[in-house]
Short mmCIF file of C-alpha atoms in Angstrom, two decimals:
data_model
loop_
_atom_site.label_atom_id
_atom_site.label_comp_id
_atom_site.label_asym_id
_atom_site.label_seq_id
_atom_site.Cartn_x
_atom_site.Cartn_y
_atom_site.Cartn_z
CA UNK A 13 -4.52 20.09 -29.09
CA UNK A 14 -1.05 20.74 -28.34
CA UNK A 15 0.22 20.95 -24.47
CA UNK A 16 2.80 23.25 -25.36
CA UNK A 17 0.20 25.90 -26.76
CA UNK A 18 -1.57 25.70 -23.64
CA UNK A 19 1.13 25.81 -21.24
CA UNK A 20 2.01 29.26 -23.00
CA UNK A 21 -0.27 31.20 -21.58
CA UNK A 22 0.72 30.59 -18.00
CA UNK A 23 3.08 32.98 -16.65
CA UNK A 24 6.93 32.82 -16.94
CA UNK A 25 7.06 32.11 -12.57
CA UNK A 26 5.12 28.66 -13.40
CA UNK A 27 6.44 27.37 -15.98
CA UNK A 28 9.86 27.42 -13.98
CA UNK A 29 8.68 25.97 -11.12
CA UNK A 30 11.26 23.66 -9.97
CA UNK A 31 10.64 19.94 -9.70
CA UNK A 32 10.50 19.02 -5.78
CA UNK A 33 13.04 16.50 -4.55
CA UNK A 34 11.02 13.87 -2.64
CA UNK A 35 12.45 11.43 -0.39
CA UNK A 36 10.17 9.14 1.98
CA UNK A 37 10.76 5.88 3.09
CA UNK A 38 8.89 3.03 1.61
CA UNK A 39 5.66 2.07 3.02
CA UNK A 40 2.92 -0.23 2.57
CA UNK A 41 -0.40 1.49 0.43
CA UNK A 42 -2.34 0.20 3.21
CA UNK A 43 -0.01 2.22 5.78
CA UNK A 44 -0.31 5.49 2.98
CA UNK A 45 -3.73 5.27 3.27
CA UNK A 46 -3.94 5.51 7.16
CA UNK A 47 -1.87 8.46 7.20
CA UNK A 48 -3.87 9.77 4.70
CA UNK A 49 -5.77 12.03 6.58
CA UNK A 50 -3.37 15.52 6.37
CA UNK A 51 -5.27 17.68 8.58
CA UNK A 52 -1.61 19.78 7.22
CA UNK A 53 1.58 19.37 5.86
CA UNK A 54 3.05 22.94 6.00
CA UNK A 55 6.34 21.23 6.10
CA UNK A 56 5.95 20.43 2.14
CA UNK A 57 7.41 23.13 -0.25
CA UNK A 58 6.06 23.55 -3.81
CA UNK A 59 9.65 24.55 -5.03
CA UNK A 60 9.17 28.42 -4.66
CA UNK A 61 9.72 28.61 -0.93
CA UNK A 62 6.43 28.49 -0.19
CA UNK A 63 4.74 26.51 2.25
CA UNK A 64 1.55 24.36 1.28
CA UNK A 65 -0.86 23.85 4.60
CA UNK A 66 -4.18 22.07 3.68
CA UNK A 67 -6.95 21.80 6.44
CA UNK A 68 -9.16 19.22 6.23
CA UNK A 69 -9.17 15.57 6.51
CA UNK A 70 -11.30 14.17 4.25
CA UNK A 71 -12.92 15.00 0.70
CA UNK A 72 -13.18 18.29 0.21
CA UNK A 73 -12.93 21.08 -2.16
CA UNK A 74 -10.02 23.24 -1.96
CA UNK A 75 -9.38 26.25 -4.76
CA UNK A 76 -5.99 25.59 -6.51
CA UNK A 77 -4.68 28.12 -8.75
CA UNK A 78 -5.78 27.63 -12.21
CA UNK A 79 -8.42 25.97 -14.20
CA UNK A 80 -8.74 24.82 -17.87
CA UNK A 81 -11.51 25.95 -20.48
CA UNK A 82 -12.22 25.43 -23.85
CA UNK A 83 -16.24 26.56 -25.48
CA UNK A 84 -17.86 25.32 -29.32
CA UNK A 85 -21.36 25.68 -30.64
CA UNK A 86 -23.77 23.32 -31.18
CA UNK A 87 -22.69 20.84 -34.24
CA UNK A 88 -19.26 21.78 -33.97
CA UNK A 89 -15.97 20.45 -32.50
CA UNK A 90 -14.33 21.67 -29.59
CA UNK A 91 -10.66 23.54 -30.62
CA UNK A 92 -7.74 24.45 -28.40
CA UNK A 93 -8.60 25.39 -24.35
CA UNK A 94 -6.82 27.49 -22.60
CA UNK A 95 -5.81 28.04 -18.57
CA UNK A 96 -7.31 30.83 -16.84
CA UNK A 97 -6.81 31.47 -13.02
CA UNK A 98 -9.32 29.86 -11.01
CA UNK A 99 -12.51 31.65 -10.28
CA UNK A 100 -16.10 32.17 -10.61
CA UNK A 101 -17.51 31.60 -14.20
CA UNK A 102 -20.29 33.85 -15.77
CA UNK A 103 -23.63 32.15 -16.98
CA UNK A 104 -27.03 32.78 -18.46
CA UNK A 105 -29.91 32.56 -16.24
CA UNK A 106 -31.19 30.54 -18.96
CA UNK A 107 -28.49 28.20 -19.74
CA UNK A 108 -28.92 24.68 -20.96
CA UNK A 109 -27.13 23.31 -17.67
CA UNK A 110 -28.86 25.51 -15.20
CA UNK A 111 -32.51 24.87 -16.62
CA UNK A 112 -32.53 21.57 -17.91
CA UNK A 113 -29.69 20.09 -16.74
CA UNK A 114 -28.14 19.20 -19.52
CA UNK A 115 -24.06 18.26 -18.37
CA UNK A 116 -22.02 15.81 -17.34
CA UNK A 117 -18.97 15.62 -15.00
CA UNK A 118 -16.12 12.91 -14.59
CA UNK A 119 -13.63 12.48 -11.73
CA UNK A 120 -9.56 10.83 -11.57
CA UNK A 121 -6.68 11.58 -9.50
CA UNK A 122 -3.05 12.69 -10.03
CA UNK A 123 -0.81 11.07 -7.21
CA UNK A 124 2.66 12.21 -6.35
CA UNK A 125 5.27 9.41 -6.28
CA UNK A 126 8.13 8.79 -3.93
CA UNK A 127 10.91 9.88 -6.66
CA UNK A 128 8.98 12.75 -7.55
CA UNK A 129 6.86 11.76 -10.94
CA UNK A 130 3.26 12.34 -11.03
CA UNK A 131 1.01 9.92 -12.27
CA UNK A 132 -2.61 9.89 -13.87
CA UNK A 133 -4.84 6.51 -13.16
CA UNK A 134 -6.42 5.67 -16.74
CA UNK A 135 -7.39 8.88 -17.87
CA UNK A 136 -8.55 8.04 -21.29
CA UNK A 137 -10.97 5.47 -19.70
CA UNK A 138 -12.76 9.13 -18.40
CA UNK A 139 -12.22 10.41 -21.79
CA UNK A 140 -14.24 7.83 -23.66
CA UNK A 141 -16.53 7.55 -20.32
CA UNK A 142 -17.18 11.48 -21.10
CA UNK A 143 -17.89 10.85 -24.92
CA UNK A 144 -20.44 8.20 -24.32
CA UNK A 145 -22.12 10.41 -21.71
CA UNK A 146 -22.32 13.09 -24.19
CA UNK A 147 -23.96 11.45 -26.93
CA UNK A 148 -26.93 10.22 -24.55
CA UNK A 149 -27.14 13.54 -23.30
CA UNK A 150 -26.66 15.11 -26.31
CA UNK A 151 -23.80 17.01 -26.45
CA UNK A 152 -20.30 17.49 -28.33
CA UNK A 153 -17.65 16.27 -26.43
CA UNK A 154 -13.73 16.53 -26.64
CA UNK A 155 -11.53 14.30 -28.24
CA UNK A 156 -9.88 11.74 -26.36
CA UNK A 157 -6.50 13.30 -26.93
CA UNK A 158 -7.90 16.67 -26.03
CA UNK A 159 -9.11 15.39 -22.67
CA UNK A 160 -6.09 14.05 -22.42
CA UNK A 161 -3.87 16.88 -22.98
CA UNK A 162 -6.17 19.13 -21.10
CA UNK A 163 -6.08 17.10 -17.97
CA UNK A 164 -2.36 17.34 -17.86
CA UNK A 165 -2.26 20.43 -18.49
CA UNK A 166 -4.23 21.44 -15.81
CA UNK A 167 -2.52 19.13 -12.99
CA UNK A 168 1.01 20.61 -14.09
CA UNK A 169 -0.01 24.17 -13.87
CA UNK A 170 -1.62 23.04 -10.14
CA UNK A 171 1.23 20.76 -9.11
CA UNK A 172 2.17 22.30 -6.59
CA UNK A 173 -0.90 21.47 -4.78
CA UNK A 174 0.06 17.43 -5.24
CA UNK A 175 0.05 15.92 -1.75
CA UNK A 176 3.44 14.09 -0.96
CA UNK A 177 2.97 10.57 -1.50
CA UNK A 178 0.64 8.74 1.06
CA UNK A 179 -0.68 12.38 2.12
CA UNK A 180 -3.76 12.46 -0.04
CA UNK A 181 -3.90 12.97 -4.05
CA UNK A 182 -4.99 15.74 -6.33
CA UNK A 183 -8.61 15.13 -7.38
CA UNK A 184 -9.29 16.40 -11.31
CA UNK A 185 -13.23 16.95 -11.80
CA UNK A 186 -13.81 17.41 -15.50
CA UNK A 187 -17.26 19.11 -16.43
CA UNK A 188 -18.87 19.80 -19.80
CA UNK A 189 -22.10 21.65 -19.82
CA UNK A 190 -24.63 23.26 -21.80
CA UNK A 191 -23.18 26.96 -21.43
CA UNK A 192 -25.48 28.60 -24.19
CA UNK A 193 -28.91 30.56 -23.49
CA UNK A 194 -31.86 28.25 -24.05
CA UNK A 195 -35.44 28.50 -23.61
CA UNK A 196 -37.28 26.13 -24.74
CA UNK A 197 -36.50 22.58 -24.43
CA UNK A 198 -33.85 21.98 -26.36
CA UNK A 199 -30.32 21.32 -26.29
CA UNK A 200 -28.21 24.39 -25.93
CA UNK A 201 -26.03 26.26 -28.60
CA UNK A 202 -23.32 26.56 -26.80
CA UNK A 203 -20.89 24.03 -24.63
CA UNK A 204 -18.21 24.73 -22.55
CA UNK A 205 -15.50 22.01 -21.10
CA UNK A 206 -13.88 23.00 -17.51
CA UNK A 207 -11.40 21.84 -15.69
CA UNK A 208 -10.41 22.30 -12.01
CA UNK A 209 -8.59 19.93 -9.56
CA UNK A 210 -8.39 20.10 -5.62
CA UNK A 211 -6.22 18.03 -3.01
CA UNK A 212 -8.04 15.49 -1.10
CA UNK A 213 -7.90 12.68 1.21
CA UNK A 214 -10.53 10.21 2.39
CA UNK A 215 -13.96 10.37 0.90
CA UNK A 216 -15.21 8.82 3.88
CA UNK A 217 -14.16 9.95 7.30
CA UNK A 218 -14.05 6.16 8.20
CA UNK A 219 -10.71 5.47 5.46
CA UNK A 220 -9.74 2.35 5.28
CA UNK A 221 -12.15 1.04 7.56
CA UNK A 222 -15.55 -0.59 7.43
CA UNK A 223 -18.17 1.83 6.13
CA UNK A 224 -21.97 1.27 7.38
CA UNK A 225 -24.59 1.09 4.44
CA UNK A 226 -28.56 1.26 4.73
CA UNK A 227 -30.38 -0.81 1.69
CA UNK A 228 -33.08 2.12 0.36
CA UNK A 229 -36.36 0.48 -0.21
CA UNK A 230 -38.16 3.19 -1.14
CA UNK A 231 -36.36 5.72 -3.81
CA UNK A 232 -34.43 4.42 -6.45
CA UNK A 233 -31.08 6.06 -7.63
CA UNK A 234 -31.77 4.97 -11.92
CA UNK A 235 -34.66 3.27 -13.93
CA UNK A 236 -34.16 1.15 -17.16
CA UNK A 237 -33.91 3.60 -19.97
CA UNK A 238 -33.44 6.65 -18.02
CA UNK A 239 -29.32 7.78 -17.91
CA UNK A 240 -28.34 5.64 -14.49
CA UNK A 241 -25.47 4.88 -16.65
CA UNK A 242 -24.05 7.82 -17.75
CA UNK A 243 -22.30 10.49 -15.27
CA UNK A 244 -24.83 13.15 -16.00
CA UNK A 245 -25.42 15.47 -13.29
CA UNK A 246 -28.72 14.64 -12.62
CA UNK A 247 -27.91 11.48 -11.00
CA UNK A 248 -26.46 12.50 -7.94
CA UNK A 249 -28.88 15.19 -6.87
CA UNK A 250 -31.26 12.66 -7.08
CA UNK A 251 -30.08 10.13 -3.68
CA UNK A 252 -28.80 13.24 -1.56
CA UNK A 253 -32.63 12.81 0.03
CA UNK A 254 -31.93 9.56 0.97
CA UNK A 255 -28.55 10.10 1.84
CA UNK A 256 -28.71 12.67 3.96
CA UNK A 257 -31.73 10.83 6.21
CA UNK A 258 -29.27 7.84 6.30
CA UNK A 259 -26.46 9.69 7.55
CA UNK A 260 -28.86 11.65 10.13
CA UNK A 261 -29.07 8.34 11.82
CA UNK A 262 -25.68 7.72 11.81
CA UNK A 263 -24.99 5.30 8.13
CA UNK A 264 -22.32 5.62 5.95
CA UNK A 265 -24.26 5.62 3.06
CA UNK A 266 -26.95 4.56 0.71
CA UNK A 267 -27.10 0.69 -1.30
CA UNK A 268 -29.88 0.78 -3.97
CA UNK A 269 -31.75 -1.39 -5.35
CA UNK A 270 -33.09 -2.23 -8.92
CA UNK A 271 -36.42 0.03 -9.43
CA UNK A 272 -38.24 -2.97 -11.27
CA UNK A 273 -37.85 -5.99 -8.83
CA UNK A 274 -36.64 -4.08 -5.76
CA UNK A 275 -34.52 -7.33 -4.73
CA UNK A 276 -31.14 -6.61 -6.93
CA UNK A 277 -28.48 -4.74 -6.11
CA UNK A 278 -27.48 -1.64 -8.63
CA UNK A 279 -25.05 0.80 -6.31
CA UNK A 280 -23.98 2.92 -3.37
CA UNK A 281 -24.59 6.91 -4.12
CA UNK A 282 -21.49 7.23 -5.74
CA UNK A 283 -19.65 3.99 -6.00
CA UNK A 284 -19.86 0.46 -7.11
CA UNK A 285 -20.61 -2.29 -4.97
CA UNK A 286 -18.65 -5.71 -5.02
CA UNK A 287 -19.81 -9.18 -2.77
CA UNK A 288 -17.54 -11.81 -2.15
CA UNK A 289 -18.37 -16.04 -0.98
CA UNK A 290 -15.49 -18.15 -1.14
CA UNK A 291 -13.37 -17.50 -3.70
CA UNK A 292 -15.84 -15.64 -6.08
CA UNK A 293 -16.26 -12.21 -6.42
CA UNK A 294 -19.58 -10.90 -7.57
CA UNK A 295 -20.92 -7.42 -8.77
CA UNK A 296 -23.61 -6.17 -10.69
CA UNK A 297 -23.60 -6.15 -14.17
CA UNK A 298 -23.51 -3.07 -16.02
CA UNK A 299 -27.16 -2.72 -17.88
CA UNK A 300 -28.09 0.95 -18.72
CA UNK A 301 -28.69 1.99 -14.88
CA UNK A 302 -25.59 1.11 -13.26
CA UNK A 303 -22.56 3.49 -13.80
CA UNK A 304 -19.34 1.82 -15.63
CA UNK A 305 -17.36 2.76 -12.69
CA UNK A 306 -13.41 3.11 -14.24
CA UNK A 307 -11.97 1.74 -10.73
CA UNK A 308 -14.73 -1.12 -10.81
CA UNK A 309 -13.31 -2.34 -14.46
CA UNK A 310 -9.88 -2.17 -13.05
CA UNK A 311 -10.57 -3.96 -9.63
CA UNK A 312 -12.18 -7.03 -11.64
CA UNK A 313 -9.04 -7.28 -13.51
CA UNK A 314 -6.85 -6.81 -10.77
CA UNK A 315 -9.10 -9.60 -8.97
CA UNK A 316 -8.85 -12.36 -11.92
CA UNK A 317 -4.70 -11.55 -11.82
CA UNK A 318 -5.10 -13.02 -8.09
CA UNK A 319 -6.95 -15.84 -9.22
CA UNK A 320 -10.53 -14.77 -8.08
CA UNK A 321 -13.50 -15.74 -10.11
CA UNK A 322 -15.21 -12.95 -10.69
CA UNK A 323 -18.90 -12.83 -11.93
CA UNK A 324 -20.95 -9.92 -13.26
CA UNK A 325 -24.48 -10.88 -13.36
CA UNK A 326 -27.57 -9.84 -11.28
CA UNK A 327 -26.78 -9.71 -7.61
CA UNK A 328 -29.54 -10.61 -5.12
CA UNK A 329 -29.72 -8.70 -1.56
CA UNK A 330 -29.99 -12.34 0.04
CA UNK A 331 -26.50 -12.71 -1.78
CA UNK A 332 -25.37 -9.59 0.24
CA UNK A 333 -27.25 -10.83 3.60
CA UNK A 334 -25.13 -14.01 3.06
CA UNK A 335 -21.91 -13.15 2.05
CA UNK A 336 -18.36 -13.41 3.22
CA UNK A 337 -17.17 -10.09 2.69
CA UNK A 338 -18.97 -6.57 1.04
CA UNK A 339 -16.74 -3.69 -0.59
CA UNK A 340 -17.09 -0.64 -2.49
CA UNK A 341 -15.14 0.98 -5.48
CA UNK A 342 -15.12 4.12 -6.61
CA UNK A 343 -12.83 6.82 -7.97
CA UNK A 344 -13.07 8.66 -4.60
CA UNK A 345 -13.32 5.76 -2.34
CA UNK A 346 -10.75 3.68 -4.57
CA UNK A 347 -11.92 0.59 -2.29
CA UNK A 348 -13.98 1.05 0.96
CA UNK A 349 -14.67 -2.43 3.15
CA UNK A 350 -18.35 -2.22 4.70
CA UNK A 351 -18.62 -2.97 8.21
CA UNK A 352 -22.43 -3.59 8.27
CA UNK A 353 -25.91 -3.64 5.65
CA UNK A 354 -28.96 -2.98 7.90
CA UNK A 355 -32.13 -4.12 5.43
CA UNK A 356 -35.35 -3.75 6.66
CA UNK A 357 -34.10 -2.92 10.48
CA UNK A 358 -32.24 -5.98 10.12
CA UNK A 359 -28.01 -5.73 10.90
CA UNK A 360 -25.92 -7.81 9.20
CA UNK A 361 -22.14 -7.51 9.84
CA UNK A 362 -19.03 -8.55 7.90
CA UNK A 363 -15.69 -9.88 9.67
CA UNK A 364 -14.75 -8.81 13.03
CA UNK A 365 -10.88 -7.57 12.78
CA UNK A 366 -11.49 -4.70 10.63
CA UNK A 367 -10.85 -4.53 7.08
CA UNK A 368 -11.78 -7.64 5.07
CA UNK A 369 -8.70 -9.64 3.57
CA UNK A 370 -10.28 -9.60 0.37
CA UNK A 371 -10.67 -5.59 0.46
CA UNK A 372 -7.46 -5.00 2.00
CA UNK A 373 -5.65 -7.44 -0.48
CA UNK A 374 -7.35 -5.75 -3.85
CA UNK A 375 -7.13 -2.16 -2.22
CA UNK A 376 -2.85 -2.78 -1.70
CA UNK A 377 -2.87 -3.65 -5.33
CA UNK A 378 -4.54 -1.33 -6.99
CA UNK A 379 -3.57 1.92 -5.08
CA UNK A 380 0.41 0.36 -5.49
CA UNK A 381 -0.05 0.67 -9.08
CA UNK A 382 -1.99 3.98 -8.52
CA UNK A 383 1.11 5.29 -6.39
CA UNK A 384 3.85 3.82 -8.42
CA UNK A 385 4.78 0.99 -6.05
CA UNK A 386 4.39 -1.39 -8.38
CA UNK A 387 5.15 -2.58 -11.88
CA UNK A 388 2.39 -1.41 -14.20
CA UNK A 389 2.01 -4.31 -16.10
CA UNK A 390 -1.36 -3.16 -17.31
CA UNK A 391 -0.35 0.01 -18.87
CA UNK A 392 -2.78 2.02 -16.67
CA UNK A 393 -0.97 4.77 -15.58
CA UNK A 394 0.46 8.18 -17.24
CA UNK A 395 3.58 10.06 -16.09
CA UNK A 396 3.28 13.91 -16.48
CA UNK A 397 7.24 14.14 -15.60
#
């Protein structure tokens, strides 16, 4: 797939959108991720004199300007996308995704950097995340290198929706679904890849401050040989139930446990969950109902480059009741401390000043090489300028 070809269908106006001079003084990612919260930063110009204001502090949907899409059949390979302006989309009533929920979806962020670059966090790590998917769920599924090219192409014709740095980040959802007319069960004959992005901040209102979780006892977010690992719709309809009653009485979120043994720890809704004693730092290991979160891979290595020991093995919740510090990871949440784990109306509370050092020390080193702070040794992250 070539960018260029893409990038030709957008009007002559976009393409010659100038590149915005930035110039902010350096801060700490922990003191960018405080401010995070831009209620509005009308001040911000997207080169063409025009003034960006985003409302809203948290993690929310916003409609940018345009959004990517690319269709094949069933058995055959997905070909060049193309950008359209964003909007509603036209479906069958009796389309694969709408009946049997046959699709997938995967999440990253584009973050604007002090001298004006924009950067992608591992993006082919969602790209081979997304093929995986598809094969369980049995679908066709871009190319790496056409994910890749898409993506980009889709930020760039949106960059002007890019918060500065330390103001938020551009959130890229990615969603391939069964687009074709089916009635029976059966997967569809026809898929469609879409692309659409939207500025965001803090994915909980909290930021970078202890979260409170509730351990679910009763519902279950994945079962062994069901698709707990994949990032198949399905998944996440499935703990909004037990979300939402946890949030009516005033938690966070939701912890789950294993459906077999109901004593080991699997995940939060939406993110990864990480427990740390001493100098170890434990999380549960990926087995087939656990999602291969891409910031949870990069947080372990991060951790073992700081000379933790990290362990992925089964995870008990007397571990949790007994350790030092609890955090979360998660595309969204990129690391979120928790404050508290009630279990079985019983409280148990991490730390007292806040934000664990552990947390704090992982989340300053991984959103630095997010933001372009720091030296990417590692090779994670792609510059679109």
């Amino acid at each position: 797939m070539e960018s260029g070809a893409i990038l030709t269908r957008l009007p002559p106006n976009l393409l010659n959108l100038s590149r915005t001079s930035l110039n902010f003084k350096f801060v700490s990612p922990i003191q960018l991720q405080k401010q995070s919260h831009f209620g509005c930063f009308s001040n911000y110009s997207n080169g063409n004199n025009n003034k960006l204001t985003l409302i809203g502090t948290t993690f929310g949907f916003m409609p940018t300007d345009y959004m990517y899409i690319t269709k094949c059949s069933h058995g055959e390979s997905f070909s060049k996308g193309e950008l359209q302006r964003f909007g509603n989309i036209e479906l069958s009533p009796s389309a694969g995704i709408l009946n049997y929920g046959q699709g997938l979806f995967e999440g990253l962020k584009a973050y604007r950097t002090d001298d004006g670059n924009i950067l992608l966090f591992r993006p082919e790590e969602n790209a081979l995340r997304l093929r995986v998917g598809a094969e369980r769920m049995c679908m066709p599924s871009p190319t790496v290198e056409q994910f890749m090219e898409a993506v980009k192409a889709t930020v760039l014709a949106n960059e002007r929706w890019i918060p500065p740095p330390g103001k938020g980040s551009l959130y890229i959802r990615p969603l391939l679904m069964g687009s074709g007319a089916v009635l029976g069960l059966a997967p569809a004959p026809e898929y469609t890849v879409l692309i659409y992005v939207s500025p965001v901040g803090n994915y909980f209102k909290e930021g970078l401050a202890p979260i409170n979780l509730i351990v679910e006892t009763e519902m279950h977010r994945a079962t062994p040989g069901g698709t707990g690992g994949v990032k198949t719709i399905g998944n996440y309809a499935a703990v909004l139930k037990a979300q939402g009653a946890a949030k009516a009485k005033g938690f966070s979120d939701v912890l789950y446990l294993d459906s077999v043994h109901k004593r080991y720890l699997e995940e939060v809704s939406s993110c990864n969950v990480f427990v740390v004693k001493g100098n170890v730092i434990s999380t549960p290991a990926i087995k087939g109902t656990i999602l291969p979160g891409i910031t949870r891979k990069s947080i372990l290595d991060v951790a073992i480059n700081q000379g933790f020991q990290v362990e992925e093995r089964l995870v008990t919740i007397d571990e949790l009741l007994d350790a030092d510090e609890v955090f979360c990871t998660g595309t969204a949440v990129v690391v979120s401390p928790v404050g508290s784990i009630t279990y079985l109306n019983k409280r148990v509370t991490y730390g007292s000043d806040g934000v664990g050092r552990v947390s704090e020390q992982l989340y300053s080193a991984l959103t630095s090489l997010q933001m372009g702070l720091a030296e990417d040794k590692m090779g994670w992250t792609v510059e679109l300028k």
